[in-house]
Coordinates of C-alpha atoms in Angstrom, one line a residue:
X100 CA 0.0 0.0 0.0
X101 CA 1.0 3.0 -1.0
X102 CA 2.3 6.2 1.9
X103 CA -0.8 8.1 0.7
X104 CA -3.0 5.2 0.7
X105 CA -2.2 4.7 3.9
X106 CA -4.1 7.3 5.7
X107 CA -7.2 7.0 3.2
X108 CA -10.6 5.9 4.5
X109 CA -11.9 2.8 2.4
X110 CA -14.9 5.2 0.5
X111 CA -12.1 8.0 -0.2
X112 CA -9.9 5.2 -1.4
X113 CA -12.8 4.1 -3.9
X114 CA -13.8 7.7 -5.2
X115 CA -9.8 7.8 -5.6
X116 CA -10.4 4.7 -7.7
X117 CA -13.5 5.5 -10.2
X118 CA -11.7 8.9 -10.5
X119 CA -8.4 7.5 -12.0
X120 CA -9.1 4.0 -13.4
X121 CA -12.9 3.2 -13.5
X122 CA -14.4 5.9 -15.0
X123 CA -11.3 6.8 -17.6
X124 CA -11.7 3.0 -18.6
X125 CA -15.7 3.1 -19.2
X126 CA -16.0 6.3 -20.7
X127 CA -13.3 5.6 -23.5
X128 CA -15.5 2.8 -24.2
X129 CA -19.3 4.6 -23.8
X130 CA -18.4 8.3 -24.0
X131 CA -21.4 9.7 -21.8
X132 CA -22.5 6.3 -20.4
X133 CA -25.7 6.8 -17.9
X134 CA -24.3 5.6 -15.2
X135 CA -24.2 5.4 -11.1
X136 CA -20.8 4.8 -9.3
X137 CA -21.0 4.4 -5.5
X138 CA -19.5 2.9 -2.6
X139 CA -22.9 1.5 -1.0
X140 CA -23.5 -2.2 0.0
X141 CA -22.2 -4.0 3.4
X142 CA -18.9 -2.7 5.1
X143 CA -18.1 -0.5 7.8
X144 CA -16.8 1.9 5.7
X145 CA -20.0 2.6 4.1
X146 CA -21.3 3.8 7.4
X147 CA -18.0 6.4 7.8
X148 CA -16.9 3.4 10.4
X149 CA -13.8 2.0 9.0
X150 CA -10.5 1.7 11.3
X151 CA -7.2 -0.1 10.6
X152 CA -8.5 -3.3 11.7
X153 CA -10.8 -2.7 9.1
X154 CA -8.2 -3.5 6.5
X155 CA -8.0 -7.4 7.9
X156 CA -10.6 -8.3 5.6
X157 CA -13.3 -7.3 2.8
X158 CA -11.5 -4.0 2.8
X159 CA -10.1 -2.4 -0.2
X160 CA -10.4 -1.6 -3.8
X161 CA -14.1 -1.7 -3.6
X162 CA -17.1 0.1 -5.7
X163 CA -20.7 -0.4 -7.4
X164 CA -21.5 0.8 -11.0
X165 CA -24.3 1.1 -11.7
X166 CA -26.0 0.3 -15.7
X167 CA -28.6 -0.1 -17.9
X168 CA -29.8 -3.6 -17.7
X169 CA -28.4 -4.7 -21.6
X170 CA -25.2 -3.0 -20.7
X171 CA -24.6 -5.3 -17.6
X172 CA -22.1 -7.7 -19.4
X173 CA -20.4 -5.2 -21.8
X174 CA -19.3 -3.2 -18.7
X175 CA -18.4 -6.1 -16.7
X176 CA -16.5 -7.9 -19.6
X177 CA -14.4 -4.8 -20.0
X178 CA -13.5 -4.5 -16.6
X179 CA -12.8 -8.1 -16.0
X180 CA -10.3 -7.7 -19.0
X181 CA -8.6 -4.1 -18.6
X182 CA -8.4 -2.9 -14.8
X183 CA -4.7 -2.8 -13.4
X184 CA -3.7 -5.6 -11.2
X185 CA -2.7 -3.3 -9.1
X186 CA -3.9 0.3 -7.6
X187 CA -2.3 2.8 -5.3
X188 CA 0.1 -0.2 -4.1
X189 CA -3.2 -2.2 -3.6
X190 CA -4.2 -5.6 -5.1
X191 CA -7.4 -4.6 -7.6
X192 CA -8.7 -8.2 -7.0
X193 CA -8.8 -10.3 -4.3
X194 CA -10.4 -13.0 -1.8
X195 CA -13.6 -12.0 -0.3
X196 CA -15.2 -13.7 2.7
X197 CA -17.6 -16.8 1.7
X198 CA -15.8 -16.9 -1.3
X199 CA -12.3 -18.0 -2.0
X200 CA -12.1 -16.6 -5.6
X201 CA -9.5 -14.0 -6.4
X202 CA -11.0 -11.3 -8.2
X203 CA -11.8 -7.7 -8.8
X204 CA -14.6 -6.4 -6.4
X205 CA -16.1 -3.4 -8.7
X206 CA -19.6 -4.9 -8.7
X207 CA -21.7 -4.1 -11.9
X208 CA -25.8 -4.3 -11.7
X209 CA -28.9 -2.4 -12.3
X210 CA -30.0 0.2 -9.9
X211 CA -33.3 -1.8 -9.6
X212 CA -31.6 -5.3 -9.1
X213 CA -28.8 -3.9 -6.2
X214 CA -32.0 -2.3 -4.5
X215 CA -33.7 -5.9 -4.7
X216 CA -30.4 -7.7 -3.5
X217 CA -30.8 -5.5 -0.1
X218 CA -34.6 -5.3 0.1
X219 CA -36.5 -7.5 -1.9
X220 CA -37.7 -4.5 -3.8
X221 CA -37.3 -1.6 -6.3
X222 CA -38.5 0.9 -3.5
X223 CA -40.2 2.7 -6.8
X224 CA -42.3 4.5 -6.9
X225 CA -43.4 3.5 -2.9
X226 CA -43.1 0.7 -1.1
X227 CA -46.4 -1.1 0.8
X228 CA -46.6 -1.2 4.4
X229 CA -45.6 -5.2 4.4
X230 CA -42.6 -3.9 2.4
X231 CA -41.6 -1.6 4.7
X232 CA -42.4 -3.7 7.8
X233 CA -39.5 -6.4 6.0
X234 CA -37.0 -3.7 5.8
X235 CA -34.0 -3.7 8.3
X236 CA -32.2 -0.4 9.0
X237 CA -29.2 -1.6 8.2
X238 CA -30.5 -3.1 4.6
X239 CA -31.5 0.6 4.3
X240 CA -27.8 1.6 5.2
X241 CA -27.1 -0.4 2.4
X242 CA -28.5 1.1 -0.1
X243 CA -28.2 4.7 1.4
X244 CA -25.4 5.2 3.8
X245 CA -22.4 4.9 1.1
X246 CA -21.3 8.1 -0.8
X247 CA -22.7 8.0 -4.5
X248 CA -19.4 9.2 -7.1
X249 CA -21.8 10.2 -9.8
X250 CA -25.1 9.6 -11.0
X251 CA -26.1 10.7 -14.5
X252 CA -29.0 9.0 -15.1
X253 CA -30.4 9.7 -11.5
X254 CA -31.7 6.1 -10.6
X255 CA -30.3 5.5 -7.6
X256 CA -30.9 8.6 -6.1
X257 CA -34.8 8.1 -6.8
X258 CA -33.7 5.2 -4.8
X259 CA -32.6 6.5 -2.3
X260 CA -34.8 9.4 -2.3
X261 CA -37.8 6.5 -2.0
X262 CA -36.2 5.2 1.5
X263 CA -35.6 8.3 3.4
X264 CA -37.9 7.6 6.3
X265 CA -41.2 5.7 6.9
X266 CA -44.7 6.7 6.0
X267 CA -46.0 8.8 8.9
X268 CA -48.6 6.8 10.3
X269 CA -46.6 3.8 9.7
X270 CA -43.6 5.5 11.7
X271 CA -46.2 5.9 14.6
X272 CA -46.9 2.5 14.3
X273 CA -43.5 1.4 14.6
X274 CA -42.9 4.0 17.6
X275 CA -46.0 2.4 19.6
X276 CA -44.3 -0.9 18.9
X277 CA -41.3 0.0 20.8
X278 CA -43.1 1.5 23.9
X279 CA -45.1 -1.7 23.6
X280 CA -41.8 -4.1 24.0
X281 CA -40.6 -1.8 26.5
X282 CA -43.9 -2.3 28.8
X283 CA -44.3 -6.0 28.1
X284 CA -40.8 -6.8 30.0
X285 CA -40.1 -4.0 32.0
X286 CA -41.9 -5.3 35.2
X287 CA -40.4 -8.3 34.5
X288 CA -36.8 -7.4 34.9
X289 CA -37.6 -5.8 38.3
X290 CA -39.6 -9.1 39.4
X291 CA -36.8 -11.4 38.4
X292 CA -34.5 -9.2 40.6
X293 CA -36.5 -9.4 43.3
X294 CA -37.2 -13.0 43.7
X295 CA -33.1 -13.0 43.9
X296 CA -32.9 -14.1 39.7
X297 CA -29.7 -11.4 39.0
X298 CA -28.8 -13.0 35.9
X299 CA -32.2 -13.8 34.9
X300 CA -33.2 -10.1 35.2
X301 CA -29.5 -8.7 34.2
X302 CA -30.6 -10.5 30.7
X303 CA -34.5 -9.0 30.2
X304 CA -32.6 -5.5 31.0
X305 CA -30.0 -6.2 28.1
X306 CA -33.2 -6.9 25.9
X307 CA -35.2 -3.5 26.7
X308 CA -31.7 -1.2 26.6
X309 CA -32.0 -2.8 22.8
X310 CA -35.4 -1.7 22.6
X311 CA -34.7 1.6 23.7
X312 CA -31.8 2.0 21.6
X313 CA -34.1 1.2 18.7
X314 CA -36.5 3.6 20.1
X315 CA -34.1 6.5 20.1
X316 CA -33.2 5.7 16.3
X317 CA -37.5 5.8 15.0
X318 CA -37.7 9.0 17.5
X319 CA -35.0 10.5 15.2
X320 CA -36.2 9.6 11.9
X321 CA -32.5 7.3 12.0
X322 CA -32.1 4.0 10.2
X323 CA -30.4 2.0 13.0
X324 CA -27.6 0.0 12.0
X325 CA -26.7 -3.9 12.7
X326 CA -25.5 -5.1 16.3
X327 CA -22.0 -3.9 15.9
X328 CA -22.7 -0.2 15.0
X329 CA -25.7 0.3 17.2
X330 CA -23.8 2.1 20.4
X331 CA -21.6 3.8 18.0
X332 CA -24.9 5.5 15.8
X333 CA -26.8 6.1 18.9
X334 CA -24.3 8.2 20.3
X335 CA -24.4 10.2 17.2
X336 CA -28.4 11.1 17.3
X337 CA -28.7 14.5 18.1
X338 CA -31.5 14.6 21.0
X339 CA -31.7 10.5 22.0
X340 CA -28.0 10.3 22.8
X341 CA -28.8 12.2 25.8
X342 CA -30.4 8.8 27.0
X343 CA -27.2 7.2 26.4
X344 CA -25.6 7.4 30.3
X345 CA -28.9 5.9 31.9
X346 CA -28.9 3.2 29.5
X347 CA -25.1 2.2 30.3
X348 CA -26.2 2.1 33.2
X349 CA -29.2 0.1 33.5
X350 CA -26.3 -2.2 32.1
X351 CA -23.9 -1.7 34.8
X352 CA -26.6 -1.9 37.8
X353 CA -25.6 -4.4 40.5
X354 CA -29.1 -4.1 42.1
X355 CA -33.0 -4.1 40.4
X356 CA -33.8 -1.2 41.8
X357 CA -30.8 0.4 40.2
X358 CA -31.5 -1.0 36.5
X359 CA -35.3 0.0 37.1
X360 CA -34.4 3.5 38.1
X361 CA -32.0 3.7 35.2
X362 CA -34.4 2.7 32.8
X363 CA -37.2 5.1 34.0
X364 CA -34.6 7.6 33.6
X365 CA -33.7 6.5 30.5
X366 CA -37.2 6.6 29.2
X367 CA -38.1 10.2 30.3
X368 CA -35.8 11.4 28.2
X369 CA -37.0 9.6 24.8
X370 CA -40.5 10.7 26.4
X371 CA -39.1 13.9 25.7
X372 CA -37.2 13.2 22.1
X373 CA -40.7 11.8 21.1
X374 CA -42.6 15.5 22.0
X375 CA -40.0 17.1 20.6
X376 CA -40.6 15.1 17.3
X377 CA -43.7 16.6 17.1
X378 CA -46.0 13.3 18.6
X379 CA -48.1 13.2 22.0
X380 CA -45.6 12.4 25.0
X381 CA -47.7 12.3 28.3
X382 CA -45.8 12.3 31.0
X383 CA -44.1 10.1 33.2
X384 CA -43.1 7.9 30.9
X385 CA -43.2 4.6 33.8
X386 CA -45.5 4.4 36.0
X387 CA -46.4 1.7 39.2
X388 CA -47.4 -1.6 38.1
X389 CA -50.3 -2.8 40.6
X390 CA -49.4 -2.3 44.2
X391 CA -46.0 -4.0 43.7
X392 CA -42.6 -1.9 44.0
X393 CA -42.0 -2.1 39.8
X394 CA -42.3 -0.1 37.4
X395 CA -44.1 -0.2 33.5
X396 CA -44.4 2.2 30.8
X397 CA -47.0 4.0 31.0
X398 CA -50.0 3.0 28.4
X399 CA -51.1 6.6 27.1
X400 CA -47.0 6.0 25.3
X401 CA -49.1 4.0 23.1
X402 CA -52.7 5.0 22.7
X403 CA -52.0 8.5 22.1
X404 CA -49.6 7.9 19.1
X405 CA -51.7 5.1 17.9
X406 CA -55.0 7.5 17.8
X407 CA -53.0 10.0 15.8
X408 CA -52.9 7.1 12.6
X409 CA -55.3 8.0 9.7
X410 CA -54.6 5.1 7.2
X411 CA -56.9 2.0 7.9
X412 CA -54.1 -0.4 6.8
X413 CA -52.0 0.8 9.5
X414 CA -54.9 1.0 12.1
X415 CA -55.7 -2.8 11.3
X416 CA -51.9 -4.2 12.1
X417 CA -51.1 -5.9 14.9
X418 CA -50.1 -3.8 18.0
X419 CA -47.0 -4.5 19.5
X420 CA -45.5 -6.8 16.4
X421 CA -43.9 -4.0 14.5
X422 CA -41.2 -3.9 11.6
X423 CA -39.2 -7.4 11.3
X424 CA -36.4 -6.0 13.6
X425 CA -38.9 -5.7 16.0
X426 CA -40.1 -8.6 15.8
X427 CA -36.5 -10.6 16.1
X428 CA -32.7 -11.1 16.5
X429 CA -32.0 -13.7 14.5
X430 CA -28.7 -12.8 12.3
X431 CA -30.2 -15.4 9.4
X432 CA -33.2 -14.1 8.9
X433 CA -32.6 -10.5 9.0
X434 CA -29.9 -10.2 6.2
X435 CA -31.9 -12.1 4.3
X436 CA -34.8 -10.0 2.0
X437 CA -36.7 -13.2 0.9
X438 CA -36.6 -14.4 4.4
X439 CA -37.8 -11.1 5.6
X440 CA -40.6 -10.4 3.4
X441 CA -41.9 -14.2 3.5
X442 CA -41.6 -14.1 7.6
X443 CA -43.8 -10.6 7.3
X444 CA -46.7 -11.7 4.7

């Protein structure tokens, strides 16, 4: 690797790229090819996240362009023949993970197609509510996140321009969904505590500072990231970060009382984010469950967004199952669109 390569982030490093290999080699070829180049897809460095352990793996020489449908196989035959083997001191193909073959990782597809390969669908001209219930914010990421080089036909910007935040009422939906969760196992961490479970309630508080995480994101009109970028983004949102002390420590708590205190905390404040985003935020946010010494959300969290949705499609969904990242963990079927979408109709 070159000095100057050295010190370059892995999307700079690719705009270097298009600017003084890939682009020079197309347009000799198509002078005034419509085209999108971009550094979108999976990778940390397409969230600005990138670090020198980065550079272990999947890191390097990387970048989408983006064709007509016909022109797919021209553009990728030409590349495939004419790229260097070689680019500011780095290799221009190489090994990726899953796949053992050594070759050059400028990927060539159809706007529509590299949408569908992250969402199932061509978000154009709108997506349905099941559609946007499968979604994951980090398949959003995917397609949005990663700087775009050029786009002269303006496909993927209508993408992208198609995914920049949920339907209102469906965004409400989603919110209630969260409060829901929260309520739902709340009480339980602070029973588990008390009946002298520490683990048991250490792991239902792990569970809701997740929920509450995802919270903060939907509050801020935020497409949360996967597992490994989630702390990192959420300290980045302007107005829900502030929740960001009480939820360490909910985690840190070596008592109930502590974690439930923590969390109440914790949730005042996204009460407040929530107002501030313009939706109904009675106050407190927990309140006492029965006559025992716990703590719950409190319900008008939930009816008073849900009473604010107008579209009968919404209305009719099922509260408290939400968007598919709501709805599970499981690594398998969330980076998987067919999964996703078959899992939500």
């Amino acid at each position: 690797m070159s000095p100057d390569a050295e010190d370059l982030t892995g999307c700079e490093l690719s705009r270097r790229f298009y600017d003084a290999v890939v682009a020079p080699l197309l347009l000799s070829h198509w002078p005034g090819l419509p085209h999108a180049a971009a550094r979108i897809g999976a990778g940390s460095e397409v969230l600005g996240l990138d670090d020198e352990m980065s550079r272990d793996h999947d890191w390097g020489l990387r970048l989408n362009v983006l064709v007509a449908q016909d022109l797919c196989r021209p553009v990728q035959a030409l590349l495939d023949e004419q790229l260097p083997e070689t680019y500011a001191g780095l290799p221009v193909a190489f090994a990726y993970t899953g796949s053992s073959e050594v070759r050059h990782r400028v990927e060539v597809d159809t706007p529509s197609d590299f949408a569908r390969s992250r969402l199932g669908i061509d978000p154009r001209p709108a997506p349905t509510t099941s559609d946007w219930l499968s979604f994951t914010g980090q398949a959003v990421l995917e397609v949005t996140a990663g700087p775009v080089f050029t786009d002269t036909d303006g496909a993927l910007t209508e993408i992208r321009a198609a995914l920049e935040w949920y339907p209102d009422d469906l965004w409400r939906y989603i919110v209630a969904c969260d409060w829901m969760r929260l309520d739902q196992e709340m009480p339980l961490m602070s029973r588990a505590g008390d009946r002298g479970d520490d683990l048991g309630s250490r792991v239902i508080a792990a569970r809701l500072v997740d929920v509450a995480m995802h919270l903060g994101f939907m509050l801020e009109r935020q497409w949360p990231p996967y597992a490994k970028w989630r702390g990192t983004a959420f300290l980045r949102l302007p107005r829900a970060s502030a929740a960001h002390g009480e939820l360490a420590a909910v985690l840190q708590a070596t008592t109930w009382q502590q974690r439930q205190m923590n969390l109440a905390r914790a949730l005042d404040v996204l009460a407040s984010v929530q107002g501030a985003a313009g939706l109904p935020s009675p106050e407190p946010a927990t309140i006492g469950f029965w006559e025992r010494p716990y703590l719950h959300t409190n319900q008008e969290l939930v009816d008073d967004v849900l009473d604010g949705i107008s579209d009968e499609s919404v209305r009719t969904l099922p509260i408290g199952l939400g968007s598919i990242e709501q709805r599970t963990s499981n690594v398998d079927l969330l980076v998987d669109s067919h999964r996703r979408r078959s899992h939500i109709h």
